[in-house]
PDB file of C-alpha atoms in Angstrom:
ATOM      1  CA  UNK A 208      31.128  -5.599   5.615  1.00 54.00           C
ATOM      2  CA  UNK A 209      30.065  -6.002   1.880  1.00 59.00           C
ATOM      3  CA  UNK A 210      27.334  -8.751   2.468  1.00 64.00           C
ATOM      4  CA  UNK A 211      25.546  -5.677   4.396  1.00 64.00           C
ATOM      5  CA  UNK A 212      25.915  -3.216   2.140  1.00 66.00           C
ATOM      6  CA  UNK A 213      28.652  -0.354   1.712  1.00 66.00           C
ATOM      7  CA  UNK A 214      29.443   2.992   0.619  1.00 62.00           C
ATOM      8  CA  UNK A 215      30.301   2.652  -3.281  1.00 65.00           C
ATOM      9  CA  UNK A 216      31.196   5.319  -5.721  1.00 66.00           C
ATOM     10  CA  UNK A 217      28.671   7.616  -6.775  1.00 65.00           C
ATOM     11  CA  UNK A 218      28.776   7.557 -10.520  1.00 64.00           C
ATOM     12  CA  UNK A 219      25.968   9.526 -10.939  1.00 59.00           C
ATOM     13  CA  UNK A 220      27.797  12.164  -8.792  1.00 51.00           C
ATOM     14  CA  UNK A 221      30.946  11.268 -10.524  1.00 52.00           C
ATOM     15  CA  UNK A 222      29.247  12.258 -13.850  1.00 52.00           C
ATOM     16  CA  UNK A 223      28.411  15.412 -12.257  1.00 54.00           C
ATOM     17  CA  UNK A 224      30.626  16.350 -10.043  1.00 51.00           C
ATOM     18  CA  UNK A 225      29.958  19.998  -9.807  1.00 53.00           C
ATOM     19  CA  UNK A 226      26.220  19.694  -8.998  1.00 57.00           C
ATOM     20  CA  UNK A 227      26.823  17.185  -6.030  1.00 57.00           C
ATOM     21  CA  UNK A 228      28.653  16.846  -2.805  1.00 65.00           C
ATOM     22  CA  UNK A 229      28.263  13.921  -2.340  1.00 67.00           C
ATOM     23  CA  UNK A 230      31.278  11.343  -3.879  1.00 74.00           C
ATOM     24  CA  UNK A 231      29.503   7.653  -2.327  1.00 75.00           C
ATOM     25  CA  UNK A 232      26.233   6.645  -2.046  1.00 80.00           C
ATOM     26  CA  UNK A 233      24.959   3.567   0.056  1.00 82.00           C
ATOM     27  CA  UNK A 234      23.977   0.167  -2.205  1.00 89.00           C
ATOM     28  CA  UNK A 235      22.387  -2.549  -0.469  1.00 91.00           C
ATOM     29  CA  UNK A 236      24.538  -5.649   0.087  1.00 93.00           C
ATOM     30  CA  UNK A 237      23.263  -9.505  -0.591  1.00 95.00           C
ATOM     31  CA  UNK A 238      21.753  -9.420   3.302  1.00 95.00           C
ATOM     32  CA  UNK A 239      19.795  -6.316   3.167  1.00 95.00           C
ATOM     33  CA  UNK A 240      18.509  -7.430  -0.020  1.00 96.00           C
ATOM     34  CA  UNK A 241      17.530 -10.884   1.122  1.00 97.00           C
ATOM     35  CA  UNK A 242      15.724  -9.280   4.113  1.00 97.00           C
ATOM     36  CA  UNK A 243      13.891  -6.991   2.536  1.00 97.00           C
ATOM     37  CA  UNK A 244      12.380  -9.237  -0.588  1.00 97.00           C
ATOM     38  CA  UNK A 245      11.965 -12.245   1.197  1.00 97.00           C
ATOM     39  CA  UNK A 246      15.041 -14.466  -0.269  1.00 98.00           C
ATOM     40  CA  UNK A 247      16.695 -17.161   0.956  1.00 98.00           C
ATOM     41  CA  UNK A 248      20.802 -16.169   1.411  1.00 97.00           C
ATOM     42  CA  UNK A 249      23.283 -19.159   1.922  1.00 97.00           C
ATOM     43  CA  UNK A 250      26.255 -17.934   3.870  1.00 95.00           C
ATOM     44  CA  UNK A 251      28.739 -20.591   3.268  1.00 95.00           C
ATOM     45  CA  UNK A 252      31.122 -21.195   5.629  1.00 93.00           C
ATOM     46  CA  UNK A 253      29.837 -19.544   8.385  1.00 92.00           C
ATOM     47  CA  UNK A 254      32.397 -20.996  11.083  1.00 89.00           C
ATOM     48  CA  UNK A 255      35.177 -19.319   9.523  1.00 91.00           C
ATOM     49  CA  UNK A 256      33.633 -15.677   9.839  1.00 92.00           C
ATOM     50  CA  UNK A 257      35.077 -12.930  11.696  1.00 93.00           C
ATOM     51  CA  UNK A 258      33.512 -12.144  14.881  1.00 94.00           C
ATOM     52  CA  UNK A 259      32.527  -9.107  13.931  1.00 93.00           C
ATOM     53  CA  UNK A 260      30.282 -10.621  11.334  1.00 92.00           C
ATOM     54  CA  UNK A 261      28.785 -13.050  13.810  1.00 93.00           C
ATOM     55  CA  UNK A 262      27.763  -9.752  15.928  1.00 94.00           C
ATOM     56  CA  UNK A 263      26.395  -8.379  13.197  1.00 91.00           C
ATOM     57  CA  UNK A 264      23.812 -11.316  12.590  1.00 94.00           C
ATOM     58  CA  UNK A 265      22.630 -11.729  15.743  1.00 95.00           C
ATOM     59  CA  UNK A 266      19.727  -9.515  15.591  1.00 96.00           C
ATOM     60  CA  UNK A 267      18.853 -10.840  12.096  1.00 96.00           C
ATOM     61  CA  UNK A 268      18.807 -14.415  14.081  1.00 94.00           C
ATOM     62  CA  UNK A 269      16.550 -13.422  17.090  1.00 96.00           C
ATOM     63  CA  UNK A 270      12.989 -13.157  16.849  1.00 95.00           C
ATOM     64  CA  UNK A 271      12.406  -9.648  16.128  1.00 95.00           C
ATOM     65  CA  UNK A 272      14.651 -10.146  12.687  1.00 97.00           C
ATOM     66  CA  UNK A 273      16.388  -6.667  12.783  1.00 97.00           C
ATOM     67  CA  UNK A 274      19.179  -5.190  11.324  1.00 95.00           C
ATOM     68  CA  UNK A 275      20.004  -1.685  12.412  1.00 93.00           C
ATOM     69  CA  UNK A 276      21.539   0.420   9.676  1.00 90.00           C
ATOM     70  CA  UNK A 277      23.593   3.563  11.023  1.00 87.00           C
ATOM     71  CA  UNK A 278      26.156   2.999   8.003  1.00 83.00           C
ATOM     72  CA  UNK A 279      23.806   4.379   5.550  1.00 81.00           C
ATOM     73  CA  UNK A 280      24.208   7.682   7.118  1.00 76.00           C
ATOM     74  CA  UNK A 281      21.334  10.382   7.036  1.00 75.00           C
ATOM     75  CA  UNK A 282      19.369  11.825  10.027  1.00 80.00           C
ATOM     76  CA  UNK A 283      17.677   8.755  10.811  1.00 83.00           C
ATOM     77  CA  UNK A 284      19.130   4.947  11.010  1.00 86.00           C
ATOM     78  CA  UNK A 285      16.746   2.894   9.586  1.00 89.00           C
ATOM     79  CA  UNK A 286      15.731   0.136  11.357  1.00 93.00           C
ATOM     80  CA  UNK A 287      15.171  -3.087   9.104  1.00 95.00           C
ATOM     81  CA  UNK A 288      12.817  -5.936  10.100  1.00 97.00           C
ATOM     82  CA  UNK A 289      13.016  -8.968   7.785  1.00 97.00           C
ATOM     83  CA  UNK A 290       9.923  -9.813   5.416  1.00 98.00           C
ATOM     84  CA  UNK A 291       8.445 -12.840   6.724  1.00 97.00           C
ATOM     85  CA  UNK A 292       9.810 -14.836   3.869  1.00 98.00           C
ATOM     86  CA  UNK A 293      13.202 -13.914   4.693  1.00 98.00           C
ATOM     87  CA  UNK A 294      15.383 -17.196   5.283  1.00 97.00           C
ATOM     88  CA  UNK A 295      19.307 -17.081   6.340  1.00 96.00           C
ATOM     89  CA  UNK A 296      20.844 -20.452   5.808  1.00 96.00           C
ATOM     90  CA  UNK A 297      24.428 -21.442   7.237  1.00 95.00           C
ATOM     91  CA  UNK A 298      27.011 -24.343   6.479  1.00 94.00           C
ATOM     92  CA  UNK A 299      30.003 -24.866   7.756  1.00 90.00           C
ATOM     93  CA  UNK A 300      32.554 -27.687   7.584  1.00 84.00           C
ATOM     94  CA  UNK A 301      33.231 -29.943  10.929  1.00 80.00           C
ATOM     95  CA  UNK A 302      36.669 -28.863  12.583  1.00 75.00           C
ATOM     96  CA  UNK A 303      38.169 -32.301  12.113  1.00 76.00           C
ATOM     97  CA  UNK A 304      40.668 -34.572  14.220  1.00 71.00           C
ATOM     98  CA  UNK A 305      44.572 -34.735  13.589  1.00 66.00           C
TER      99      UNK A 305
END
């Protein structure tokens, strides 16, 4: 999911491609990003999101504000709890009547 972050192309590595192994390296999506400075992220149309997304945000939406990180790869998975600034605001449109 993109608004977590994802696995883009190393350029860096790209550029030098014989020194490095490694061909993607992890970049921070808008959530992460909100989380960890303390922004405000407007996820619009949040009724129309795949349930896989919803799953994804329901630690960010209990109290403990966590969002466990075993994409980024590595021996450890980071654990990130939201600074306290952190706000996640949702709209959605009504499902209307026929």
């Amino acid at each position: 999911d993109g608004d977590v972050g994802e696995a883009e192309p190393n350029n860096a590595a790209a550029a030098t491609a014989k020194k490095t192994a490694v061909p993607f390296a992890w970049e921070d999506g808008p959530l992460i990003k909100a989380m960890r400075d303390g922004d405000i992220l407007l996820v619009d149309e949040l009724s129309l999101a795949e349930d896989s997304v919803l799953e994804r945000l329901n630690s960010v939406l209990e109290p403990g504000r966590t969002l466990t990180l075993p994409e980024k790869g590595g021996s450890e998975v980071e654990e990130l709890v939201a600074h306290p600034n952190f706000l996640l605001l949702a709209t959605m449109n009504p499902v209307c009547c026929p």
